[in-house]
Short mmCIF file of C-alpha atoms in Angstrom, two decimals:
data_model
loop_
_atom_site.label_atom_id
_atom_site.label_comp_id
_atom_site.label_asym_id
_atom_site.label_seq_id
_atom_site.Cartn_x
_atom_site.Cartn_y
_atom_site.Cartn_z
CA UNK A 1 42.72 -39.93 2.57
CA UNK A 2 39.43 -40.11 4.53
CA UNK A 3 36.66 -37.68 3.76
CA UNK A 4 36.65 -34.57 5.89
CA UNK A 5 33.97 -34.09 8.51
CA UNK A 6 32.32 -31.55 6.26
CA UNK A 7 32.24 -33.89 3.29
CA UNK A 8 30.76 -36.67 5.39
CA UNK A 9 28.04 -34.39 6.75
CA UNK A 10 27.36 -33.17 3.25
CA UNK A 11 27.13 -36.76 2.05
CA UNK A 12 24.53 -37.52 4.68
CA UNK A 13 22.46 -34.58 3.54
CA UNK A 14 23.01 -32.19 6.41
CA UNK A 15 22.34 -28.60 5.47
CA UNK A 16 20.32 -25.60 6.61
CA UNK A 17 16.69 -26.62 7.00
CA UNK A 18 17.43 -30.30 7.66
CA UNK A 19 15.33 -31.83 10.44
CA UNK A 20 16.71 -34.07 13.14
CA UNK A 21 14.71 -37.34 13.22
CA UNK A 22 12.57 -37.62 16.32
CA UNK A 23 14.09 -40.94 17.42
CA UNK A 24 17.55 -39.34 17.38
CA UNK A 25 16.71 -36.53 19.71
CA UNK A 26 17.18 -38.17 23.16
CA UNK A 27 21.01 -38.22 22.95
CA UNK A 28 20.87 -34.52 22.03
CA UNK A 29 18.73 -33.47 24.99
CA UNK A 30 21.65 -32.60 27.27
CA UNK A 31 22.67 -30.03 24.68
CA UNK A 32 19.16 -28.60 24.53
CA UNK A 33 19.06 -27.68 28.17
CA UNK A 34 19.01 -24.10 29.41
CA UNK A 35 20.89 -23.33 32.57
CA UNK A 36 18.97 -24.52 35.62
CA UNK A 37 16.09 -25.89 33.54
CA UNK A 38 14.85 -29.34 32.60
CA UNK A 39 15.44 -30.36 28.97
CA UNK A 40 12.53 -29.40 26.70
CA UNK A 41 9.98 -31.96 25.67
CA UNK A 42 10.31 -32.40 21.93
CA UNK A 43 7.10 -33.96 20.69
CA UNK A 44 6.97 -36.19 17.62
CA UNK A 45 5.21 -33.49 15.62
CA UNK A 46 7.76 -30.83 16.62
CA UNK A 47 10.51 -29.97 14.15
CA UNK A 48 14.08 -29.70 15.46
CA UNK A 49 15.66 -27.84 12.56
CA UNK A 50 19.26 -27.06 11.63
CA UNK A 51 19.45 -23.28 11.13
CA UNK A 52 23.18 -22.76 10.68
CA UNK A 53 24.13 -21.77 7.15
CA UNK A 54 24.91 -24.80 5.00
CA UNK A 55 28.50 -23.68 4.43
CA UNK A 56 29.02 -23.73 8.20
CA UNK A 57 27.29 -27.08 8.60
CA UNK A 58 29.65 -28.72 6.09
CA UNK A 59 32.80 -26.79 7.05
CA UNK A 60 35.77 -29.12 6.66
CA UNK A 61 37.53 -28.09 9.86
CA UNK A 62 35.69 -29.04 13.06
CA UNK A 63 37.70 -26.54 15.09
CA UNK A 64 36.50 -23.69 12.92
CA UNK A 65 32.84 -24.66 13.31
CA UNK A 66 32.50 -26.98 16.28
CA UNK A 67 28.79 -26.35 16.80
CA UNK A 68 25.59 -26.38 14.80
CA UNK A 69 22.63 -24.18 15.65
CA UNK A 70 19.24 -25.88 15.88
CA UNK A 71 15.80 -24.44 16.44
CA UNK A 72 12.97 -26.20 18.23
CA UNK A 73 9.82 -25.39 16.22
CA UNK A 74 6.34 -26.31 17.33
CA UNK A 75 3.28 -26.59 15.09
CA UNK A 76 0.53 -23.98 15.31
CA UNK A 77 -2.90 -24.07 13.69
CA UNK A 78 -2.34 -21.00 11.54
CA UNK A 79 0.00 -18.06 11.05
CA UNK A 80 -0.90 -15.60 13.78
CA UNK A 81 -1.13 -11.93 12.85
CA UNK A 82 1.35 -10.76 15.48
CA UNK A 83 4.03 -13.30 14.64
CA UNK A 84 3.80 -13.84 10.89
CA UNK A 85 5.92 -11.97 8.37
CA UNK A 86 8.71 -11.28 10.88
CA UNK A 87 6.59 -8.68 12.66
CA UNK A 88 8.01 -9.79 16.00
CA UNK A 89 11.71 -10.27 16.45
CA UNK A 90 11.06 -12.61 19.37
CA UNK A 91 8.55 -15.09 17.97
CA UNK A 92 8.08 -16.21 14.38
CA UNK A 93 5.21 -18.15 12.82
CA UNK A 94 6.11 -19.52 9.40
CA UNK A 95 5.26 -22.11 6.78
CA UNK A 96 7.46 -25.21 7.01
CA UNK A 97 7.34 -26.31 3.40
CA UNK A 98 4.51 -25.40 1.08
CA UNK A 99 5.30 -28.25 -1.31
CA UNK A 100 5.62 -31.16 1.08
CA UNK A 101 3.70 -29.95 4.14
CA UNK A 102 1.27 -27.35 2.87
CA UNK A 103 -0.77 -27.30 6.06
CA UNK A 104 2.07 -27.25 8.55
CA UNK A 105 2.72 -23.92 10.27
CA UNK A 106 5.51 -23.72 12.81
CA UNK A 107 6.44 -21.29 15.55
CA UNK A 108 9.65 -20.67 17.45
CA UNK A 109 11.12 -18.21 19.92
CA UNK A 110 14.35 -16.59 18.76
CA UNK A 111 16.35 -17.39 21.89
CA UNK A 112 14.35 -19.75 24.10
CA UNK A 113 14.05 -22.37 21.35
CA UNK A 114 17.53 -21.98 19.90
CA UNK A 115 20.32 -24.33 20.89
CA UNK A 116 23.76 -25.39 19.75
CA UNK A 117 24.84 -29.02 19.46
CA UNK A 118 28.28 -30.52 18.68
CA UNK A 119 28.57 -30.84 14.94
CA UNK A 120 30.14 -34.29 15.00
CA UNK A 121 26.99 -35.74 16.59
CA UNK A 122 25.28 -35.32 13.23
CA UNK A 123 27.69 -37.88 11.75
CA UNK A 124 25.84 -40.59 13.64
CA UNK A 125 22.64 -40.37 11.61
CA UNK A 126 21.00 -38.77 8.58
CA UNK A 127 18.36 -36.05 8.49
CA UNK A 128 14.65 -36.83 8.59
CA UNK A 129 13.73 -38.07 5.12
CA UNK A 130 10.13 -36.93 5.31
CA UNK A 131 10.59 -33.43 6.64
CA UNK A 132 12.74 -30.54 5.45
CA UNK A 133 12.22 -26.80 5.56
CA UNK A 134 11.73 -25.18 2.17
CA UNK A 135 14.36 -22.78 0.85
CA UNK A 136 11.92 -19.94 1.44
CA UNK A 137 11.37 -20.99 5.05
CA UNK A 138 15.12 -21.02 5.62
CA UNK A 139 15.49 -17.55 4.13
CA UNK A 140 12.58 -16.44 6.29
CA UNK A 141 14.36 -17.70 9.43
CA UNK A 142 17.70 -16.22 8.44
CA UNK A 143 16.18 -12.84 7.66
CA UNK A 144 14.29 -12.97 10.93
CA UNK A 145 17.51 -13.44 12.85
CA UNK A 146 19.21 -10.76 10.76
CA UNK A 147 16.43 -8.31 11.56
CA UNK A 148 16.70 -9.10 15.23
CA UNK A 149 20.27 -7.85 15.27
CA UNK A 150 20.25 -5.19 12.59
CA UNK A 151 16.89 -3.47 12.78
CA UNK A 152 17.03 0.24 13.52
CA UNK A 153 16.30 1.28 17.06
CA UNK A 154 13.21 3.42 16.60
CA UNK A 155 12.20 5.30 19.74
CA UNK A 156 9.74 3.42 21.96
CA UNK A 157 7.65 6.59 22.21
CA UNK A 158 7.32 6.57 18.42
CA UNK A 159 6.51 2.87 18.18
CA UNK A 160 3.89 3.17 20.92
CA UNK A 161 2.04 5.88 18.96
CA UNK A 162 1.28 3.52 16.11
CA UNK A 163 -1.93 2.01 17.38
CA UNK A 164 -2.81 -1.63 16.99
CA UNK A 165 -5.57 -0.67 14.57
CA UNK A 166 -3.16 1.45 12.54
CA UNK A 167 -0.67 -1.43 12.40
CA UNK A 168 -3.40 -3.65 11.02
CA UNK A 169 -4.26 -1.09 8.35
CA UNK A 170 -0.61 -0.60 7.44
CA UNK A 171 -0.11 -4.34 7.17
CA UNK A 172 -3.19 -4.65 4.96
CA UNK A 173 -1.90 -1.87 2.72
CA UNK A 174 1.54 -3.41 2.37
CA UNK A 175 0.03 -6.77 1.48
CA UNK A 176 -1.05 -5.24 -1.82
CA UNK A 177 2.48 -4.12 -2.67
CA UNK A 178 4.93 -6.49 -4.39
CA UNK A 179 7.74 -6.16 -1.89
CA UNK A 180 10.47 -7.30 -4.24
CA UNK A 181 9.79 -4.34 -6.53
CA UNK A 182 8.70 -1.69 -4.05
CA UNK A 183 10.63 -0.82 -0.90
CA UNK A 184 9.05 1.26 1.84
CA UNK A 185 11.46 3.61 3.57
CA UNK A 186 10.77 6.00 6.42
CA UNK A 187 12.72 9.00 7.66
CA UNK A 188 12.09 9.95 11.28
CA UNK A 189 13.27 13.45 12.11
CA UNK A 190 13.62 12.71 15.83
CA UNK A 191 14.92 9.16 15.25
CA UNK A 192 17.12 9.26 18.34
CA UNK A 193 14.78 10.98 20.77
CA UNK A 194 12.12 9.72 23.18
CA UNK A 195 9.64 12.56 22.89
CA UNK A 196 7.08 13.54 25.56
CA UNK A 197 3.43 13.02 24.63
CA UNK A 198 2.86 16.65 23.74
CA UNK A 199 5.53 16.60 21.02
CA UNK A 200 4.98 15.02 17.63
CA UNK A 201 7.35 12.86 15.63
CA UNK A 202 7.88 14.19 12.09
CA UNK A 203 8.27 11.53 9.46
CA UNK A 204 8.54 11.21 5.69
CA UNK A 205 7.52 8.09 3.82
CA UNK A 206 9.03 6.94 0.54
CA UNK A 207 7.88 4.08 -1.65
CA UNK A 208 10.85 3.29 -3.89
CA UNK A 209 9.92 1.43 -7.06
CA UNK A 210 12.34 -0.64 -9.13
CA UNK A 211 13.26 1.72 -11.97
CA UNK A 212 12.48 -0.64 -14.82
CA UNK A 213 9.02 -1.23 -13.38
CA UNK A 214 8.67 2.48 -12.72
CA UNK A 215 9.37 3.18 -16.39
CA UNK A 216 7.26 0.44 -17.86
CA UNK A 217 4.53 -0.76 -15.51
CA UNK A 218 1.59 1.56 -15.10
CA UNK A 219 -0.10 -1.13 -13.06
CA UNK A 220 2.68 -1.18 -10.50
CA UNK A 221 2.76 2.60 -10.32
CA UNK A 222 -0.99 2.63 -9.64
CA UNK A 223 -0.49 0.11 -6.84
CA UNK A 224 2.43 2.05 -5.39
CA UNK A 225 0.70 5.44 -5.47
CA UNK A 226 -2.49 4.10 -3.91
CA UNK A 227 -0.62 2.20 -1.24
CA UNK A 228 1.57 5.21 -0.46
CA UNK A 229 -1.46 7.45 0.01
CA UNK A 230 -3.14 4.90 2.28
CA UNK A 231 0.05 4.31 4.22
CA UNK A 232 0.71 8.01 4.76
CA UNK A 233 -2.88 8.78 5.74
CA UNK A 234 -2.90 5.93 8.24
CA UNK A 235 0.32 7.12 9.87
CA UNK A 236 -0.88 10.72 9.82
CA UNK A 237 -3.98 9.66 11.75
CA UNK A 238 -1.87 8.30 14.62
CA UNK A 239 -1.81 10.76 17.53
CA UNK A 240 1.64 12.25 17.99
CA UNK A 241 2.85 11.45 14.48
CA UNK A 242 2.96 14.12 11.78
CA UNK A 243 3.74 13.16 8.22
CA UNK A 244 5.89 15.80 6.58
CA UNK A 245 4.20 16.25 3.21
CA UNK A 246 7.04 18.38 1.87
CA UNK A 247 9.11 15.24 1.50
CA UNK A 248 8.36 11.60 0.82
CA UNK A 249 6.40 10.19 -2.07
CA UNK A 250 6.71 7.48 -4.69
CA UNK A 251 10.07 7.46 -6.46
CA UNK A 252 11.80 5.45 -9.11
CA UNK A 253 14.94 3.67 -7.95
CA UNK A 254 17.21 5.86 -10.08
CA UNK A 255 15.94 8.97 -8.34
CA UNK A 256 16.17 7.63 -4.80
CA UNK A 257 19.82 8.23 -3.98
CA UNK A 258 22.33 6.48 -1.77
CA UNK A 259 22.24 9.60 0.35
CA UNK A 260 18.54 9.09 0.98
CA UNK A 261 19.09 5.49 2.03
CA UNK A 262 21.22 6.90 4.83
CA UNK A 263 18.47 9.32 5.85
CA UNK A 264 15.77 6.66 5.91
CA UNK A 265 15.16 3.19 7.35
CA UNK A 266 13.46 0.35 5.58
CA UNK A 267 10.00 -0.02 7.05
CA UNK A 268 9.53 -3.17 9.00
CA UNK A 269 7.01 -4.07 11.65
CA UNK A 270 9.86 -5.64 13.57
CA UNK A 271 11.11 -2.09 14.14
CA UNK A 272 8.00 -1.55 16.26
CA UNK A 273 8.24 -4.79 18.16
CA UNK A 274 9.59 -3.28 21.37
CA UNK A 275 6.00 -2.71 22.39
CA UNK A 276 5.08 -6.42 22.01
CA UNK B 1 -28.38 6.66 4.42
CA UNK B 2 -27.86 10.13 5.78
CA UNK B 3 -28.58 11.73 2.43
CA UNK B 4 -31.96 10.02 2.30
CA UNK B 5 -32.87 11.69 5.54
CA UNK B 6 -31.64 15.00 4.25
CA UNK B 7 -33.63 14.60 1.09
CA UNK B 8 -36.74 13.65 3.01
CA UNK B 9 -36.45 16.64 5.29
CA UNK B 10 -35.91 18.99 2.44
CA UNK B 11 -38.69 17.44 0.45
CA UNK B 12 -41.19 17.81 3.27
CA UNK B 13 -40.02 21.28 4.11
CA UNK B 14 -40.23 22.62 0.61
CA UNK B 15 -42.82 20.32 -0.89
CA UNK B 16 -40.38 19.38 -3.58
CA UNK B 17 -40.59 17.51 -6.81
CA UNK B 18 -37.93 14.93 -7.13
CA UNK B 19 -36.24 13.11 -9.96
CA UNK B 20 -33.73 10.38 -9.83
CA UNK B 21 -31.02 10.18 -12.46
CA UNK B 22 -28.95 7.07 -13.00
CA UNK B 23 -25.53 8.35 -12.18
CA UNK B 24 -23.68 6.36 -14.79
CA UNK B 25 -25.53 8.46 -17.33
CA UNK B 26 -24.42 11.63 -15.70
CA UNK B 27 -21.26 12.97 -14.23
CA UNK B 28 -18.60 11.48 -12.00
CA UNK B 29 -19.98 11.81 -8.49
CA UNK B 30 -16.84 13.55 -7.34
CA UNK B 31 -17.77 16.39 -9.67
CA UNK B 32 -21.39 16.61 -8.65
CA UNK B 33 -22.17 19.74 -6.71
CA UNK B 34 -23.92 19.42 -3.38
CA UNK B 35 -25.87 22.54 -3.94
CA UNK B 36 -26.62 24.45 -7.08
CA UNK B 37 -29.12 27.15 -7.84
CA UNK B 38 -31.17 27.97 -10.88
CA UNK B 39 -32.69 31.42 -11.37
CA UNK B 40 -35.76 31.85 -9.12
CA UNK B 41 -35.75 28.17 -8.25
CA UNK B 42 -34.34 26.12 -5.42
CA UNK B 43 -32.60 23.03 -6.52
CA UNK B 44 -30.66 20.58 -4.51
CA UNK B 45 -28.57 17.73 -5.79
CA UNK B 46 -28.14 15.02 -3.21
CA UNK B 47 -25.72 12.25 -3.83
CA UNK B 48 -26.90 8.92 -2.53
CA UNK B 49 -25.06 6.90 0.06
CA UNK B 50 -23.33 4.59 0.32
CA UNK B 51 -22.60 3.76 -3.28
CA UNK B 52 -23.43 7.11 -4.89
CA UNK B 53 -24.88 5.23 -7.79
CA UNK B 54 -27.60 7.80 -8.25
CA UNK B 55 -27.79 11.54 -7.99
CA UNK B 56 -31.13 12.81 -6.75
CA UNK B 57 -32.36 16.12 -8.01
CA UNK B 58 -34.92 17.74 -5.77
CA UNK B 59 -36.77 20.70 -7.11
CA UNK B 60 -38.54 22.85 -4.57
CA UNK B 61 -41.71 24.93 -4.82
CA UNK B 62 -42.18 24.30 -8.49
CA UNK B 63 -45.37 23.57 -10.38
CA UNK B 64 -45.29 20.76 -12.96
CA UNK B 65 -44.93 23.37 -15.71
CA UNK B 66 -42.10 25.12 -13.91
CA UNK B 67 -40.59 21.75 -13.21
CA UNK B 68 -40.55 20.95 -16.90
CA UNK B 69 -38.82 24.28 -17.60
CA UNK B 70 -36.26 23.69 -14.92
CA UNK B 71 -35.72 20.20 -16.20
CA UNK B 72 -34.63 21.66 -19.48
CA UNK B 73 -32.50 24.28 -17.76
CA UNK B 74 -30.55 21.82 -15.66
CA UNK B 75 -27.97 20.89 -18.29
CA UNK B 76 -26.92 24.48 -18.84
CA UNK B 77 -26.67 25.11 -15.14
CA UNK B 78 -24.67 22.03 -14.41
CA UNK B 79 -22.29 22.63 -17.23
CA UNK B 80 -20.69 25.20 -15.01
CA UNK B 81 -19.72 22.37 -12.72
CA UNK B 82 -18.79 19.69 -15.17
CA UNK B 83 -17.89 19.83 -18.80
CA UNK B 84 -19.05 16.30 -19.40
CA UNK B 85 -22.76 16.74 -18.66
CA UNK B 86 -24.65 14.86 -21.37
CA UNK B 87 -27.76 16.87 -22.20
CA UNK B 88 -29.56 14.17 -24.08
CA UNK B 89 -29.34 11.78 -21.17
CA UNK B 90 -30.50 14.35 -18.70
CA UNK B 91 -33.74 14.61 -20.61
CA UNK B 92 -34.50 11.11 -19.45
CA UNK B 93 -35.01 12.41 -15.93
CA UNK B 94 -38.07 10.70 -14.60
CA UNK B 95 -40.43 12.13 -12.00
CA UNK B 96 -41.35 10.16 -8.95
CA UNK B 97 -44.57 10.58 -7.06
CA UNK B 98 -45.48 14.17 -6.32
CA UNK B 99 -46.84 13.25 -2.89
CA UNK B 100 -44.37 14.01 -0.15
CA UNK B 101 -45.12 10.77 1.67
CA UNK B 102 -44.13 8.66 -1.28
CA UNK B 103 -40.86 10.46 -1.95
CA UNK B 104 -39.27 8.93 1.05
CA UNK B 105 -40.61 5.55 0.08
CA UNK B 106 -39.28 5.98 -3.44
CA UNK B 107 -35.91 7.13 -2.17
CA UNK B 108 -35.78 4.23 0.22
CA UNK B 109 -36.58 1.80 -2.54
CA UNK B 110 -33.87 3.28 -4.66
CA UNK B 111 -31.42 2.79 -1.85
CA UNK B 112 -32.40 -0.83 -1.43
CA UNK B 113 -31.68 -1.43 -5.08
CA UNK B 114 -28.42 0.43 -4.77
CA UNK B 115 -27.37 -1.56 -1.76
CA UNK B 116 -27.84 -4.82 -3.65
CA UNK B 117 -25.08 -3.82 -6.02
CA UNK B 118 -22.98 -1.78 -3.63
CA UNK B 119 -20.35 -4.49 -3.26
CA UNK B 120 -19.56 -4.20 -6.94
CA UNK B 121 -19.71 -0.46 -7.13
CA UNK B 122 -16.84 1.89 -6.56
CA UNK B 123 -17.61 4.65 -4.12
CA UNK B 124 -17.34 8.27 -5.13
CA UNK B 125 -14.36 8.85 -2.89
CA UNK B 126 -12.69 5.79 -4.32
CA UNK B 127 -13.24 7.15 -7.80
CA UNK B 128 -11.81 10.50 -6.75
CA UNK B 129 -8.70 8.71 -5.49
CA UNK B 130 -8.53 6.59 -8.65
CA UNK B 131 -8.63 9.68 -10.83
CA UNK B 132 -5.88 11.36 -8.85
CA UNK B 133 -3.75 8.23 -8.90
CA UNK B 134 -4.20 8.04 -12.66
CA UNK B 135 -2.82 11.56 -12.87
CA UNK B 136 0.10 10.66 -10.60
CA UNK B 137 0.84 7.53 -12.61
CA UNK B 138 0.89 9.43 -15.90
CA UNK B 139 2.75 12.51 -14.73
CA UNK B 140 4.89 11.03 -11.94
CA UNK B 141 5.26 14.33 -10.10
CA UNK B 142 6.04 14.54 -6.40
CA UNK B 143 3.06 15.45 -4.26
CA UNK B 144 4.26 19.01 -3.70
CA UNK B 145 4.53 19.63 -7.45
CA UNK B 146 1.17 18.08 -8.22
CA UNK B 147 -0.43 20.05 -5.38
CA UNK B 148 1.02 23.26 -6.79
CA UNK B 149 -0.26 22.42 -10.27
CA UNK B 150 -3.72 21.70 -8.87
CA UNK B 151 -3.52 24.92 -6.82
CA UNK B 152 -4.14 23.21 -3.53
CA UNK B 153 -2.02 22.59 -0.45
CA UNK B 154 -0.10 19.38 0.06
CA UNK B 155 -2.26 18.36 3.04
CA UNK B 156 -5.36 19.03 0.92
CA UNK B 157 -4.03 16.73 -1.79
CA UNK B 158 -3.42 14.00 0.76
CA UNK B 159 -7.03 14.47 1.89
CA UNK B 160 -8.17 14.04 -1.69
CA UNK B 161 -6.06 10.90 -1.81
CA UNK B 162 -7.68 9.52 1.34
CA UNK B 163 -10.43 7.15 0.32
CA UNK B 164 -12.00 7.47 3.76
CA UNK B 165 -12.27 11.24 3.45
CA UNK B 166 -15.54 12.52 2.00
CA UNK B 167 -13.97 15.82 0.99
CA UNK B 168 -15.47 17.35 -2.14
CA UNK B 169 -13.24 19.54 -4.28
CA UNK B 170 -14.48 23.08 -4.80
CA UNK B 171 -15.74 24.07 -8.23
CA UNK B 172 -12.58 25.92 -9.28
CA UNK B 173 -10.43 23.01 -8.09
CA UNK B 174 -12.63 20.55 -9.94
CA UNK B 175 -12.17 22.44 -13.19
CA UNK B 176 -8.42 22.47 -12.70
CA UNK B 177 -8.46 18.78 -11.80
CA UNK B 178 -10.41 17.91 -14.93
CA UNK B 179 -8.00 19.88 -17.10
CA UNK B 180 -4.93 18.25 -15.56
CA UNK B 181 -6.65 14.90 -15.85
CA UNK B 182 -7.13 15.49 -19.56
CA UNK B 183 -3.46 16.36 -20.02
CA UNK B 184 -2.47 13.23 -18.10
CA UNK B 185 -4.71 11.12 -20.31
CA UNK B 186 -3.18 12.67 -23.41
CA UNK B 187 0.30 11.78 -22.13
CA UNK B 188 -0.81 8.21 -21.42
CA UNK B 189 -1.87 7.81 -25.03
CA UNK B 190 1.68 8.74 -26.01
CA UNK B 191 3.81 6.90 -23.44
CA UNK B 192 3.64 4.39 -20.59
CA UNK B 193 6.55 6.12 -18.83
CA UNK B 194 5.91 8.92 -16.32
CA UNK B 195 6.14 12.37 -17.85
CA UNK B 196 8.23 13.61 -14.92
CA UNK B 197 11.46 12.26 -16.41
CA UNK B 198 11.37 15.02 -19.04
CA UNK B 199 9.14 17.59 -17.34
CA UNK B 200 11.96 19.62 -15.84
CA UNK B 201 13.99 20.05 -19.01
CA UNK B 202 13.85 23.52 -20.60
CA UNK B 203 11.76 23.65 -23.77
CA UNK B 204 12.44 25.77 -26.83
CA UNK B 205 11.06 28.91 -25.15
CA UNK B 206 13.05 28.30 -21.97
CA UNK B 207 10.07 27.14 -19.95
CA UNK B 208 9.75 23.70 -18.47
CA UNK B 209 6.59 21.64 -18.69
CA UNK B 210 6.11 22.11 -14.97
CA UNK B 211 6.16 25.87 -15.57
CA UNK B 212 3.47 25.46 -18.22
CA UNK B 213 1.31 23.38 -15.87
CA UNK B 214 1.77 25.95 -13.14
CA UNK B 215 0.21 28.72 -15.24
CA UNK B 216 -3.17 30.19 -14.29
CA UNK B 217 -4.81 28.81 -17.40
CA UNK B 218 -3.97 26.03 -19.79
CA UNK B 219 -3.51 26.56 -23.51
CA UNK B 220 -4.56 23.05 -24.45
CA UNK B 221 -3.53 23.09 -28.15
CA UNK B 222 -0.11 24.42 -27.15
CA UNK B 223 0.21 21.79 -24.44
CA UNK B 224 -0.60 19.00 -26.90
CA UNK B 225 2.28 20.21 -29.08
CA UNK B 226 4.58 20.29 -26.07
CA UNK B 227 3.64 16.72 -25.19
CA UNK B 228 4.75 15.64 -28.65
CA UNK B 229 8.03 17.47 -28.14
CA UNK B 230 8.51 15.75 -24.78
CA UNK B 231 7.90 12.36 -26.33
CA UNK B 232 10.71 13.03 -28.78
CA UNK B 233 12.98 14.03 -25.90
CA UNK B 234 12.06 10.94 -23.93
CA UNK B 235 12.95 8.71 -26.85
CA UNK B 236 16.25 10.52 -27.36
CA UNK B 237 17.28 10.27 -23.73
CA UNK B 238 20.69 8.59 -23.24
CA UNK B 239 20.74 5.29 -21.41
CA UNK B 240 21.21 5.48 -17.67
CA UNK B 241 24.06 3.74 -15.87
CA UNK B 242 21.57 1.19 -14.58
CA UNK B 243 20.39 0.41 -18.09
CA UNK B 244 23.94 0.09 -19.39
CA UNK B 245 24.88 -2.27 -16.54
CA UNK B 246 21.76 -4.36 -17.11
CA UNK B 247 22.65 -4.66 -20.78
CA UNK B 248 26.16 -5.74 -19.77
CA UNK B 249 24.66 -8.52 -17.67
CA UNK B 250 24.59 -6.95 -14.20
CA UNK B 251 21.11 -7.69 -12.88
CA UNK B 252 19.28 -6.57 -9.81
CA UNK B 253 19.09 -9.41 -7.32
CA UNK B 254 15.81 -10.26 -5.63
CA UNK B 255 15.51 -8.98 -2.09
CA UNK B 256 15.73 -11.66 0.57
CA UNK B 257 13.36 -9.60 2.64
CA UNK B 258 10.67 -9.67 0.02
CA UNK B 259 8.93 -12.78 1.32
CA UNK B 260 5.26 -12.16 1.90
CA UNK B 261 3.90 -12.46 5.40
CA UNK B 262 2.08 -15.56 4.22
CA UNK B 263 5.35 -17.50 4.17
#
């Protein structure tokens, strides 16, 4: 019995993060064309990357997964402040692979640079042997797309009150916080209202610390408390935003309840990206 | 450099004697009073900017003899503001030139020296924030509880926690802060866990530790005994569901969103 399509693709090395070799791109160009537009020019230093999940790429049944999603990424000189760290849900700057291409930074637009190609085309050749996105880069891309569709819809009037300078300060503060152990969550009282300028948004800010670290790591608690104070004071200084000091604070994970997760949103700069 | 200008103006206006005291020999700058008075003498303590490495003491309208008397009186006076004033170090106060024109020069020179090391120095407001954070880390109370214990409002506490805010706690608040700080330090010598996990449990007399810290005055020996009792309670606490699950092999998974923005 012949190998299934999925097994053959797996055997060739196709998976999420694989790069289509540059000399194999021309036959794909018809599939990379937006309606009424010329096909894009894919330069030799561009990366045309498979972004479908690996399990979909190697799915046995072609009818169940007839297409593979690819992303046209272009190199940039450095990670730009507005596009790094999934701050924008439209454009992402990211590291390609710190181990094999430490100085390569790529950028892509979430929709303009995203295409689908017939999966069976990939049977005709193998991925680029020299280039492959790192696991972290793939997670970064997947989380970026997830954020794009799942981020909370904060009011534009709220997002617009967080000044560019304040965003920079908030980003600098969060850089000091180990994000795997501390989660920043924000409750917005008027989360579903576009308020006029003369009315303030009331918010509460929680830094939730992994309980085992909360119990044992004074160092992490110091970091969390300092960052929380800076974060709150920065938001409080934004015109039209009032931090409700009765609530919020730094909490251990055991204390921060499921109920509170439903009253708060995880902080993410992407939530403010409507103003970009 | 605004304090230099203030000092110069005051020096010229009053014809003051001035001493400079290395601050690391004295008191935390956050505790230093802006203005104090000795009997029948005008005295002004000016903290230097930007590093607050030194505290300048300007003595107005005093003869050298009177100055020497005041110099000896300073420790007693300042003790009202800070319990940690080291008398023996204060006696190393050194007089600068008595000519008004050279005071500014001397001050300016001091500032130049200070500025050379400013990058390595922690500002007074930063130290104030550090002290408060140390209290928060040890006690683990929510802001509203800590504010109540310190007898200040929540917004005031957030101001104290703002490193960019030059707010100076009032004398009564400073005393309270120092006392709470001492209790926090005592707890830290006993446990690395926040005290809050046992602070709301009723003690033998029915009070909670939060009740004790909310009292007008602190009975320090009694509080030390209570801390020992709380340590025993902390150690006897049953395991949480999370701890039991972790022991059974259920581990927290890393967050996929935890990539740094450098990725």
